[in-house]
Amino acid sequence: MRKSKFVLTVVSAALLALACGGGAPPGAGNPPGTEFPVDPAVLAAQPKASNTPMDEIVTRQLLPTIDRLFDQVRAQGLDTELQGVKVFAPNSGDKFLPGKVAIGFSYLLLNASPSDARYQTYLDGYRAISDMTINVTNETWGIYYYLSALWKLKKAGYLDSANPAVSAATLDKLKTRLDWRTFVNPDYTLINLPTNYYGVAFSVARLRYLLGWEGPEASEALLQKMINHYKTFSAFGFSDETDGSGRFDRYSILLIGEIVQRLIETDMQVAPEDLAALKGWLRQSVDVIKMRLNPAGNGIDYGRSLSAYADTSFAEVLSAAAHMNVLTAEEKDIAYAFATRITAKYAEFWYDAETGSLNMWDKGRRTDGYRGKARILGENLSLSHQLLYTNNLWKVSGHAQKPPVSTRAFIDYLDTLPRTALTRFAGFDGQSATYDRGLVTYRDGLRIISLPVVNGAATYHRTNPYFAIPYSYNMLSGVADTQWPQLQPMFTLADTSTGTPQALIPAAYQKNLRTQESADGKVLRVSYEQDAMDRVTGTGSGGSPFKDKRITSTTTYTFEPGQITREDTYTPNGALSLSKIELEFGSFSDGVSTSGDKRFSYASGDVYAFEVEGLQDCTVADVRGDADYNTPGGALQTSIRCSTPAQTFSTPLTIKWMLKYHSPGVASLAPH
């Protein structure tokens, strides 16, 4: 086991633990006075409630926030307004809202007893709200959420009593409207939806069956459709969000967790061979998450739909894996400790006490347009639901009522994890027409750095959260729905005869992805080639990648403690007239100064140095007020913008950058 670098003297750490509330009850097997102290940077990085029982966080912090929203919706009805957003307005953009309202507010009833002072208020209010929202648009995920709520309420006796939570008239309408056929074809193919919706469709059909609204045939067929999709487009056990284009992201890790959660929720039995396959895929997602365990409760760091969902996706997978006994006893304890950090992070970071709401949109934060602020009520409720239902699974195992293992024990476990990993998603068969899709992970102490080599595919291929660049919480980040050239060049051609100039980026067409680790595990080299660029603007470009063979490239990354280097060689297929080459480094670090020759240093932040070779000019921009530099967790501070003016590109060009960051280090909840 590698010795952790985060060890202080006993006296100083003990004093800090007292000052920071580090004296929370340790987990079983970790009696006080037998452990090395924990570095103050770790204690500062993790949520304050990291050593608190998960169920206590849920009861004291999450349920009261739902209660306040319940009172507001009950009082304001369809005119409910949150932070200037008319949440039930026809143009709100939240097509899942009635379902999210149903599942979110159901927890108030399910966690109350008839003797509680607010029990009748919850019962009457729930019935009134379900009547009120019956004609509000509710699709796909919203259908599933609503059915899930109804099934929970039915099992608890709230649908069939003399004083039901949903009126008979409304329930009769729901029976017709909550149907998988609204987004699935008769042959069980999805209607213009990404593949993660197979899990939604199966869940809807299964819950309808449990409610007595239809037979079992559709749910059985959709389950097989889902499993067959995995087998067809998931050569290494991870779901491609497209039909083979290679978009592997948060959903690819999460989807198997969602599927297994739905099997648990609906108590569906599957064939032994299918169960073995599902457990195998679930274990592979667990292994990806294990390499990303960290003190702060941070989740995945690249791709779309991140913000709080980046964290809760890991909580969903881990709770499913624990329930299905895919984890060892030790792994269950560590998974619970990490899931507790995720729950605490939501309460302390994502929830804004000043506004009484989740915040994914303001104070320097930004998420995809798909999860815009118009969905503020629904996002509050769906995220709370994810944390509440995973907490319920941990309660079944007896974990949620207990404190997690101590921070020291948690850190010691992280110190046993491998330094590096290559997770294969697709390709790697050596065929000339095949592109490799994978995720490289480098652990520098408690800092996790990701290098995804994937295809953002339709819509996302040209956005920088899908670039093949390093990502690390609160140090290196993309920005949702933006295309500025973060840490990789963009070549703009001079020919404007066809209108918008054509721009090419090194994305989508990577092959021969290889990794090589040094004998001591400290240095990792990653290399790949591209037989074409992705044309992202101009004639031929569009929503999907456009293969442009006029430039090919080779790329080499070197990861070592405190330093990342990327070196590219771009080779033109004949002389090309370029108007410019651009590259940026948007950073959380601030106080930039330069020593000349494109070398920069920072006075504050995790990154303290950056340098570039192969481009002619570099300037520094303050981007704190620019929304295009707001990441899911907070605003970038500065951007170093490098470029080369018009030229004829006829011989190979090498572009190299190197960044240095403080090591050892640890990513906290928020940017420094």
XYZ file of C-alpha atoms in Angstrom:
672
model
C 0.000 0.000 0.000
C 1.347 3.432 -0.911
C 1.759 5.686 2.098
C -0.461 8.742 1.869
C 1.318 12.084 1.592
C -1.476 13.686 3.595
C -0.084 13.063 7.070
C 0.633 15.777 9.618
C 1.870 15.704 13.143
C -0.582 14.255 15.622
C -0.827 17.467 17.602
C -1.555 19.848 14.726
C -4.071 17.553 13.078
C -5.855 16.827 16.322
C -6.266 20.541 16.959
C -7.569 21.049 13.432
C -10.011 18.172 13.763
C -11.487 19.775 16.851
C -11.734 23.130 15.112
C -13.343 21.721 11.964
C -15.781 19.346 13.550
C -13.548 16.405 12.717
C -14.554 14.673 15.899
C -17.668 13.117 14.383
C -18.186 9.496 15.433
C -15.883 7.215 13.460
C -17.196 4.168 11.693
C -17.080 0.665 13.065
C -13.566 -0.692 13.312
C -12.098 2.801 13.566
C -11.971 3.620 17.285
C -10.703 7.056 18.302
C -7.021 7.409 18.968
C -5.822 4.587 16.702
C -5.499 6.449 13.391
C -3.048 8.824 11.819
C -4.410 12.369 11.595
C -5.834 13.764 8.370
C -4.336 16.605 6.372
C -6.226 19.894 6.819
C -6.576 20.206 3.046
C -8.629 17.021 3.024
C -10.837 18.134 5.894
C -11.392 21.457 4.145
C -12.185 19.748 0.837
C -14.811 17.335 2.092
C -18.390 18.270 3.079
C -18.829 19.130 6.742
C -21.327 16.283 7.185
C -19.071 13.631 5.637
C -19.041 11.597 8.854
C -22.766 12.003 9.574
C -25.221 9.139 8.987
C -26.766 9.553 5.555
C -30.292 9.167 6.874
C -29.698 12.047 9.263
C -28.682 14.330 6.387
C -31.762 13.275 4.439
C -34.117 13.759 7.377
C -32.719 17.041 8.650
C -31.781 18.758 5.395
C -33.360 17.219 2.291
C -36.913 16.488 3.433
C -37.407 20.006 4.864
C -36.491 21.516 1.483
C -39.134 19.353 -0.197
C -41.610 20.356 2.497
C -41.070 24.046 1.756
C -41.568 23.497 -1.971
C -44.711 21.484 -1.251
C -46.198 24.363 0.743
C -45.358 26.821 -2.015
C -46.889 24.728 -4.809
C -49.952 23.999 -2.685
C -50.431 27.710 -2.025
C -49.617 29.118 -5.482
C -50.902 26.291 -7.676
C -50.185 26.570 -11.382
C -48.927 30.119 -10.769
C -46.017 28.842 -8.672
C -42.947 30.994 -9.254
C -39.374 30.181 -8.196
C -36.704 32.832 -8.673
C -38.719 34.521 -11.392
C -39.568 31.270 -13.184
C -43.222 30.363 -13.715
C -42.534 26.674 -13.332
C -45.844 25.382 -14.705
C -46.004 27.786 -17.653
C -46.651 26.022 -20.991
C -43.281 27.230 -22.293
C -41.304 26.252 -19.188
C -39.444 23.549 -21.085
C -39.775 20.955 -18.324
C -41.666 18.129 -19.969
C -41.247 15.890 -16.925
C -42.550 18.229 -14.234
C -45.824 16.564 -13.104
C -43.946 13.302 -12.642
C -41.163 14.966 -10.690
C -43.746 16.707 -8.515
C -45.492 13.392 -7.914
C -42.338 11.517 -6.908
C -40.803 14.370 -4.941
C -43.833 15.152 -2.821
C -44.629 11.457 -2.315
C -41.703 11.251 0.104
C -43.490 13.595 2.501
C -46.373 11.149 2.784
C -44.151 8.084 2.799
C -42.049 9.477 5.642
C -45.030 10.610 7.735
C -47.378 8.685 9.976
C -51.096 9.357 10.583
C -50.188 10.782 13.986
C -47.929 13.475 12.502
C -49.300 17.008 12.728
C -48.857 17.583 8.980
C -50.079 14.183 7.820
C -53.522 15.365 6.703
C -51.966 18.424 5.064
C -49.701 16.157 3.031
C -52.559 13.844 2.067
C -54.988 16.585 1.046
C -52.265 18.629 -0.614
C -50.963 15.701 -2.640
C -54.461 14.967 -3.944
C -55.040 18.612 -4.840
C -51.683 18.932 -6.613
C -52.248 15.757 -8.646
C -55.643 17.092 -9.730
C -54.093 20.452 -10.557
C -51.268 19.085 -12.740
C -53.260 16.483 -14.660
C -53.262 18.571 -17.855
C -49.662 19.794 -17.597
C -47.312 18.296 -20.201
C -45.674 15.143 -18.880
C -43.459 12.945 -21.054
C -40.988 10.021 -20.853
C -39.063 10.506 -17.607
C -42.061 12.315 -16.156
C -44.240 9.311 -16.939
C -41.796 7.025 -15.163
C -41.511 9.295 -12.123
C -45.294 9.501 -11.790
C -45.744 5.739 -12.050
C -42.958 5.175 -9.543
C -44.729 7.496 -7.115
C -48.054 5.736 -7.649
C -46.506 2.321 -7.052
C -44.875 3.487 -3.818
C -48.133 5.027 -2.659
C -50.107 1.924 -3.592
C -47.772 -0.338 -1.626
C -48.139 1.985 1.353
C -51.948 1.877 1.100
C -52.446 5.458 -0.079
C -54.283 4.718 -3.335
C -56.928 2.263 -2.206
C -58.014 3.805 1.083
C -61.258 5.677 1.712
C -59.248 8.908 1.685
C -56.752 8.291 -1.161
C -53.758 10.429 -2.102
C -54.983 10.571 -5.727
C -58.630 11.045 -6.637
C -60.397 8.341 -8.627
C -61.031 10.700 -11.549
C -57.386 11.746 -11.784
C -56.151 8.180 -11.406
C -58.402 7.112 -14.275
C -56.862 9.792 -16.526
C -53.354 8.829 -15.449
C -54.003 5.231 -16.423
C -54.432 6.386 -20.015
C -51.736 9.049 -20.140
C -48.869 7.351 -18.314
C -47.972 4.976 -21.129
C -44.696 3.847 -22.714
C -46.368 3.832 -26.139
C -46.103 7.625 -26.257
C -42.351 7.357 -26.934
C -41.824 3.774 -28.132
C -42.756 2.259 -31.498
C -44.801 -0.953 -31.784
C -41.555 -2.841 -32.547
C -40.139 -1.530 -29.246
C -37.675 0.881 -30.847
C -37.394 4.359 -29.354
C -38.948 7.343 -31.104
C -36.068 9.797 -31.682
C -34.545 9.367 -28.227
C -31.066 8.414 -26.939
C -30.559 4.854 -25.832
C -30.743 5.528 -22.090
C -34.516 5.845 -22.643
C -34.773 2.074 -23.049
C -34.510 1.924 -19.281
C -37.290 4.487 -18.956
C -39.541 2.562 -21.332
C -38.978 -0.726 -19.525
C -39.672 0.908 -16.163
C -42.926 2.443 -17.379
C -44.158 -0.865 -18.772
C -43.169 -2.781 -15.652
C -44.847 -0.308 -13.283
C -48.021 -0.321 -15.361
C -48.045 -4.095 -15.001
C -47.577 -3.900 -11.236
C -50.404 -1.378 -10.987
C -52.640 -3.808 -12.882
C -52.932 -1.607 -15.947
C -51.501 -4.042 -18.503
C -49.910 -7.474 -18.842
C -46.214 -8.340 -18.444
C -45.441 -8.753 -22.146
C -44.228 -5.215 -22.914
C -41.928 -4.943 -19.912
C -40.374 -8.314 -20.715
C -39.856 -7.333 -24.363
C -38.398 -3.941 -23.480
C -36.035 -5.479 -20.953
C -34.708 -7.797 -23.647
C -34.473 -4.885 -26.088
C -32.379 -3.030 -23.528
C -30.116 -5.997 -22.827
C -29.675 -6.661 -26.549
C -28.701 -3.027 -27.115
C -26.028 -3.422 -24.467
C -24.724 -6.542 -26.158
C -24.725 -4.890 -29.599
C -23.304 -1.451 -28.842
C -21.385 -2.077 -25.639
C -18.470 -4.276 -26.609
C -16.775 -3.622 -23.280
C -19.909 -3.396 -21.146
C -20.676 0.332 -21.320
C -23.665 1.779 -23.117
C -23.034 3.959 -26.160
C -25.580 6.741 -25.916
C -25.871 6.564 -29.697
C -26.293 3.594 -32.013
C -22.578 3.076 -32.470
C -21.176 6.600 -32.924
C -19.158 6.412 -29.718
C -20.657 8.860 -27.235
C -19.607 7.451 -23.883
C -20.195 9.776 -20.959
C -22.025 10.022 -17.623
C -24.966 8.078 -19.017
C -22.698 5.233 -20.122
C -21.618 4.659 -16.533
C -25.034 5.385 -15.031
C -27.407 3.482 -17.317
C -26.702 0.015 -15.950
C -27.238 1.400 -12.450
C -30.612 2.804 -13.494
C -31.602 -0.510 -15.053
C -30.697 -2.492 -11.959
C -32.421 0.079 -9.740
C -35.625 -0.429 -11.740
C -35.338 -4.201 -11.314
C -34.940 -3.679 -7.575
C -37.817 -1.191 -7.437
C -40.229 -3.475 -9.275
C -38.897 -6.782 -7.910
C -38.537 -8.155 -11.423
C -36.874 -11.527 -11.804
C -34.720 -12.089 -14.875
C -33.154 -15.159 -16.431
C -29.927 -16.275 -14.710
C -27.807 -15.562 -17.788
C -29.268 -12.054 -18.093
C -28.773 -11.406 -14.390
C -25.144 -12.474 -14.689
C -24.665 -10.097 -17.616
C -26.331 -7.220 -15.765
C -24.186 -7.787 -12.692
C -21.074 -7.953 -14.849
C -21.864 -4.625 -16.500
C -22.717 -3.111 -13.135
C -19.363 -4.223 -11.762
C -17.571 -2.512 -14.644
C -19.300 0.776 -13.852
C -18.319 0.317 -10.219
C -14.692 -0.093 -11.252
C -14.794 3.211 -13.155
C -16.304 4.932 -10.124
C -13.779 3.383 -7.729
C -10.970 5.090 -9.632
C -12.817 8.379 -9.079
C -13.514 8.130 -5.353
C -12.524 11.331 -3.594
C -13.094 13.153 -0.295
C -15.397 15.851 -1.701
C -18.102 13.629 -3.193
C -17.355 14.839 -6.723
C -18.724 12.785 -9.613
C -17.852 12.502 -13.278
C -16.059 15.475 -14.789
C -16.677 15.491 -18.557
C -19.590 15.342 -20.979
C -23.096 16.722 -20.720
C -25.713 17.035 -17.979
C -23.230 17.347 -15.145
C -23.683 19.729 -12.185
C -25.300 17.846 -9.294
C -26.210 14.972 -11.624
C -22.507 14.226 -12.075
C -22.416 13.329 -8.382
C -25.766 11.603 -7.917
C -25.105 9.269 -10.855
C -22.334 7.665 -8.809
C -24.645 7.395 -5.803
C -27.231 5.568 -7.911
C -24.749 3.042 -9.291
C -23.098 2.343 -5.939
C -26.362 1.791 -4.064
C -27.544 -0.635 -6.748
C -24.235 -2.489 -6.664
C -24.335 -2.765 -2.885
C -27.916 -4.045 -2.912
C -27.102 -6.657 -5.569
C -24.018 -7.823 -3.644
C -21.699 -6.855 -6.453
C -19.441 -5.217 -3.844
C -17.306 -6.816 -1.160
C -18.054 -5.964 2.471
C -15.188 -3.465 2.519
C -16.317 -1.924 -0.757
C -19.836 -1.498 0.637
C -18.491 0.487 3.588
C -16.386 2.686 1.303
C -19.242 3.101 -1.196
C -21.555 4.184 1.616
C -18.950 6.659 2.860
C -18.648 8.156 -0.619
C -22.418 8.216 -1.177
C -22.784 10.039 2.132
C -20.327 12.647 0.887
C -22.411 13.036 -2.268
C -25.546 13.572 -0.179
C -23.765 16.034 2.090
C -22.294 17.891 -0.890
C -25.766 18.350 -2.330
C -27.013 19.844 0.938
C -23.955 22.060 1.464
C -22.922 23.041 -2.063
C -25.632 22.502 -4.643
C -28.460 23.668 -2.393
C -28.392 27.442 -1.862
C -29.886 28.359 1.504
C -30.133 32.026 0.472
C -32.577 31.246 -2.333
C -34.125 28.104 -0.880
C -33.336 26.149 -4.019
C -30.841 24.021 -5.836
C -28.412 26.213 -7.796
C -27.050 24.956 -11.109
C -27.443 28.233 -13.002
C -26.285 31.276 -11.023
C -23.261 32.648 -9.159
C -20.872 31.504 -11.857
C -22.492 28.116 -12.484
C -23.806 26.830 -15.779
C -25.325 23.639 -17.126
C -26.657 22.430 -20.464
C -29.608 24.196 -22.040
C -31.393 20.872 -21.598
C -31.350 21.481 -17.854
C -32.019 25.207 -18.011
C -33.339 27.225 -15.105
C -36.869 26.932 -16.475
C -36.729 23.438 -14.941
C -35.817 24.715 -11.479
C -38.679 23.030 -9.588
C -38.279 19.717 -11.381
C -34.519 19.628 -10.865
C -34.945 20.307 -7.143
C -37.333 17.389 -6.848
C -35.644 14.853 -9.136
C -32.235 15.282 -7.502
C -33.772 15.002 -4.054
C -35.540 11.857 -5.238
C -32.260 10.286 -6.337
C -30.704 10.909 -2.948
C -33.801 9.778 -1.060
C -34.278 6.493 -2.872
C -30.581 5.612 -2.663
C -30.700 6.413 1.049
C -33.603 3.978 1.364
C -31.470 1.225 -0.169
C -28.660 1.960 2.286
C -31.258 1.771 5.071
C -32.184 -1.742 3.963
C -28.560 -2.820 4.367
C -28.321 -1.116 7.760
C -25.774 1.472 6.661
C -27.769 4.697 6.384
C -28.495 4.957 10.101
C -24.779 4.709 10.992
C -21.845 7.085 10.536
C -19.615 6.169 7.588
C -16.069 4.963 8.109
C -13.827 7.730 9.379
C -12.135 10.134 7.004
C -8.803 8.533 7.855
C -10.069 5.067 6.935
C -11.622 6.434 3.747
C -8.376 8.142 2.693
C -6.345 5.045 3.508
C -8.580 3.033 1.199
C -8.164 5.567 -1.612
C -4.417 5.251 -1.172
C -4.606 1.563 -2.161
C -6.227 2.276 -5.540
C -4.201 2.013 -8.758
C -2.633 5.236 -9.983
C -3.777 4.767 -13.576
C -6.414 2.989 -15.614
C -7.588 2.718 -19.198
C -11.287 1.921 -19.442
C -12.143 0.623 -22.905
C -15.526 1.592 -24.296
C -15.364 0.585 -27.983
C -12.879 -0.196 -30.742
C -9.390 -1.459 -29.858
C -9.632 -4.141 -32.537
C -6.867 -2.844 -34.806
C -9.188 -2.460 -37.781
C -8.483 0.500 -40.064
C -12.113 1.609 -40.062
C -12.488 1.421 -36.281
C -12.047 4.292 -33.861
C -11.052 3.725 -30.266
C -13.239 5.054 -27.452
C -11.921 4.980 -23.933
C -11.380 6.812 -20.664
C -7.931 7.294 -19.174
C -7.708 7.944 -15.441
C -4.665 9.303 -13.618
C -4.668 9.603 -9.830
C -2.152 12.077 -8.441
C -2.642 11.418 -4.749
C -6.212 12.480 -4.032
C -6.603 14.420 -7.284
C -8.324 12.555 -10.112
C -7.605 13.544 -13.716
C -9.714 12.190 -16.577
C -8.832 11.998 -20.256
C -11.886 10.885 -22.270
C -11.180 9.807 -25.832
C -14.727 9.627 -27.160
C -16.968 11.056 -29.851
C -19.481 13.630 -28.663
C -21.438 12.609 -31.778
C -24.575 14.451 -32.852
C -24.962 17.886 -31.231
C -22.041 17.555 -28.812
C -18.991 16.626 -30.924
C -17.855 20.244 -31.222
C -18.513 21.269 -27.612
C -15.522 21.330 -25.307
C -16.924 19.074 -22.531
C -16.344 16.232 -25.031
C -12.855 17.210 -26.215
C -10.026 14.714 -25.687
C -8.420 16.925 -23.047
C -7.786 16.462 -19.319
C -10.562 17.219 -16.835
C -10.206 17.488 -13.078
C -12.700 18.900 -10.596
C -12.249 22.620 -9.970
C -8.967 22.652 -11.892
C -9.645 21.656 -15.522
C -13.136 21.931 -16.984
C -15.189 22.312 -20.097
C -18.232 24.576 -20.313
C -21.640 23.250 -21.330
C -22.754 24.011 -24.889
C -19.632 26.034 -25.777
C -17.151 25.510 -28.604
C -14.135 27.640 -27.717
C -10.896 25.657 -28.243
C -10.049 24.592 -24.694
C -6.582 22.971 -24.660
C -6.759 21.809 -28.279
C -6.294 23.808 -31.482
C -8.850 24.932 -34.006
C -7.740 25.416 -37.624
C -9.769 27.976 -39.583
C -9.346 27.890 -43.352
C -8.987 31.108 -45.315
C -11.338 30.196 -48.159
C -14.666 31.959 -47.591
C -16.073 31.379 -51.081
C -18.692 29.009 -49.716
C -19.806 31.330 -46.925
C -18.842 30.615 -43.328
C -15.142 29.670 -43.112
C -14.490 26.022 -42.471
C -12.975 25.212 -39.080
C -11.372 21.892 -38.162
C -10.678 20.438 -34.727
C -8.938 17.214 -33.604
C -12.046 15.384 -32.421
C -14.107 12.253 -33.122
C -11.595 10.223 -35.163
C -9.059 8.855 -32.669
C -7.505 5.426 -33.140
C -4.628 3.320 -31.789
C -5.184 4.610 -28.265
C -2.345 3.339 -26.068
C -1.126 3.915 -22.533
C 2.248 3.227 -20.940
C 2.899 3.501 -17.216
C 6.344 3.930 -15.692
C 7.692 1.219 -13.421
C 6.940 3.253 -10.295
C 3.454 4.160 -11.540
C 4.100 7.885 -11.306
C 4.313 8.711 -15.019
C 1.658 7.824 -17.573
C 2.037 8.322 -21.319
C -1.022 8.256 -23.553
C -0.907 8.317 -27.338
C -3.329 8.112 -30.231
C -3.634 9.105 -33.877
C -6.311 10.758 -35.972
C -6.756 10.035 -39.666
C -8.923 13.127 -40.097
C -10.161 16.252 -38.376
C -13.751 17.077 -37.475
C -15.128 19.951 -39.557
C -17.225 21.965 -37.113
C -18.132 25.071 -39.133
C -18.567 25.832 -42.815
C -19.849 23.755 -45.698
C -20.469 20.148 -44.716
C -20.434 20.753 -40.987
C -23.513 20.250 -38.895
C -24.970 18.509 -35.927
C -22.867 15.391 -36.476
C -19.106 15.062 -37.020
C -17.862 15.652 -40.573
C -14.718 13.757 -41.536
C -12.157 16.061 -43.153
C -8.993 14.250 -44.282
C -6.991 17.344 -45.171
C -5.206 17.183 -41.798
C -4.086 14.144 -39.806
C -2.450 14.133 -36.392
C -0.613 12.254 -33.673
C -1.053 13.131 -29.998
C 0.973 12.255 -26.918
C 0.044 13.111 -23.337
C 2.399 12.763 -20.399
C 0.912 12.775 -16.905
C 3.209 13.015 -13.904
C 2.787 14.357 -10.380
C 2.013 18.058 -10.662
C 2.371 18.267 -14.438
C 0.483 17.470 -17.666
C 2.029 17.809 -21.131
C 0.352 17.449 -24.515
C 2.248 17.340 -27.796
C 0.501 17.166 -31.178
C 1.930 16.927 -34.664
C -0.486 17.993 -37.408
C 0.252 16.979 -40.995
C -1.550 18.595 -43.946
C -2.519 16.569 -46.997
C -1.244 19.223 -49.387
C -0.906 22.963 -48.895
C -3.767 24.610 -46.998
C -4.459 28.314 -46.713
C -5.304 29.076 -43.082
C -6.692 32.313 -41.696
C -5.707 31.367 -38.124
C -4.960 28.658 -35.593
C -6.365 29.135 -32.081
C -6.002 27.457 -28.696
C -7.179 28.533 -25.239
C -6.648 27.573 -21.652
C -9.558 28.698 -19.508
C -8.575 28.322 -15.861
C -9.863 28.733 -12.323
C -6.431 30.149 -11.436
C -5.922 33.903 -11.257
C -3.227 36.546 -11.025
C -1.541 35.750 -14.337
C 1.925 37.038 -15.135
C 4.275 36.177 -17.997
C 8.015 35.770 -18.281
C 7.792 35.990 -22.068
C 8.093 33.290 -24.719
C 4.522 32.171 -24.028
C 5.236 31.133 -20.421
C 2.700 32.094 -17.758
C 2.417 31.780 -14.003
C -0.545 32.211 -11.651
C -0.582 33.822 -8.219
C -3.528 31.764 -6.952
C -5.361 28.573 -7.825
C -4.509 24.916 -8.288
C -2.728 25.489 -11.614
C 0.349 27.663 -11.123
C 2.075 27.562 -14.547
C 1.206 27.154 -18.226
C 3.325 27.346 -21.361
C 2.769 26.855 -25.080
C 4.976 26.047 -28.056
C 4.119 26.088 -31.753
C 1.759 29.072 -31.773
C 2.860 32.626 -32.408
C 1.047 34.916 -29.971
C -0.626 34.567 -26.574
C -2.717 37.028 -24.589
C -4.484 36.894 -21.235
C -8.196 37.625 -20.786
C -10.226 38.119 -17.625
C -13.317 35.961 -18.207
C -15.014 36.200 -14.811
C -17.990 38.081 -16.213
C -18.414 35.949 -19.338
C -21.138 33.295 -19.100
C -19.327 31.219 -21.724
C -16.686 30.536 -19.070
C -19.072 29.444 -16.314
C -18.541 25.771 -15.512
C -20.953 23.477 -13.645
C -19.198 24.230 -10.361
C -18.271 27.879 -10.784
C -16.744 30.534 -13.009
C -13.376 30.287 -14.687
C -11.227 33.294 -13.885
C -8.775 33.709 -16.750
C -8.163 32.529 -20.287
C -4.799 32.361 -22.015
C -5.556 32.715 -25.720
C -2.905 31.661 -28.198
C -3.018 31.937 -31.978
C -1.077 32.004 -35.214
C -2.223 34.371 -37.993
C -2.819 33.619 -41.670
C -0.331 31.242 -43.275
C 0.090 28.515 -45.827
C 0.100 25.233 -43.965
C 2.169 22.787 -46.009
C 4.551 20.996 -43.610
C 3.981 19.199 -40.291
C 3.306 21.498 -37.344
C 3.981 20.581 -33.718
C 1.914 22.279 -31.007
C 2.801 21.585 -27.394
C 1.531 22.824 -24.065
C 2.448 22.064 -20.486
C 0.599 22.959 -17.311
C 1.785 22.599 -13.745
C -0.438 22.293 -10.711
C 0.071 21.986 -6.982
C 0.812 18.402 -5.987
C -0.026 16.700 -3.733
C -3.476 18.209 -3.777
C -7.144 17.421 -3.477
C -10.191 18.700 -5.351
C -12.657 20.381 -3.036
C -16.391 20.987 -3.395
C -15.855 24.396 -4.995
C -13.099 26.027 -7.071
C -10.347 27.738 -5.123
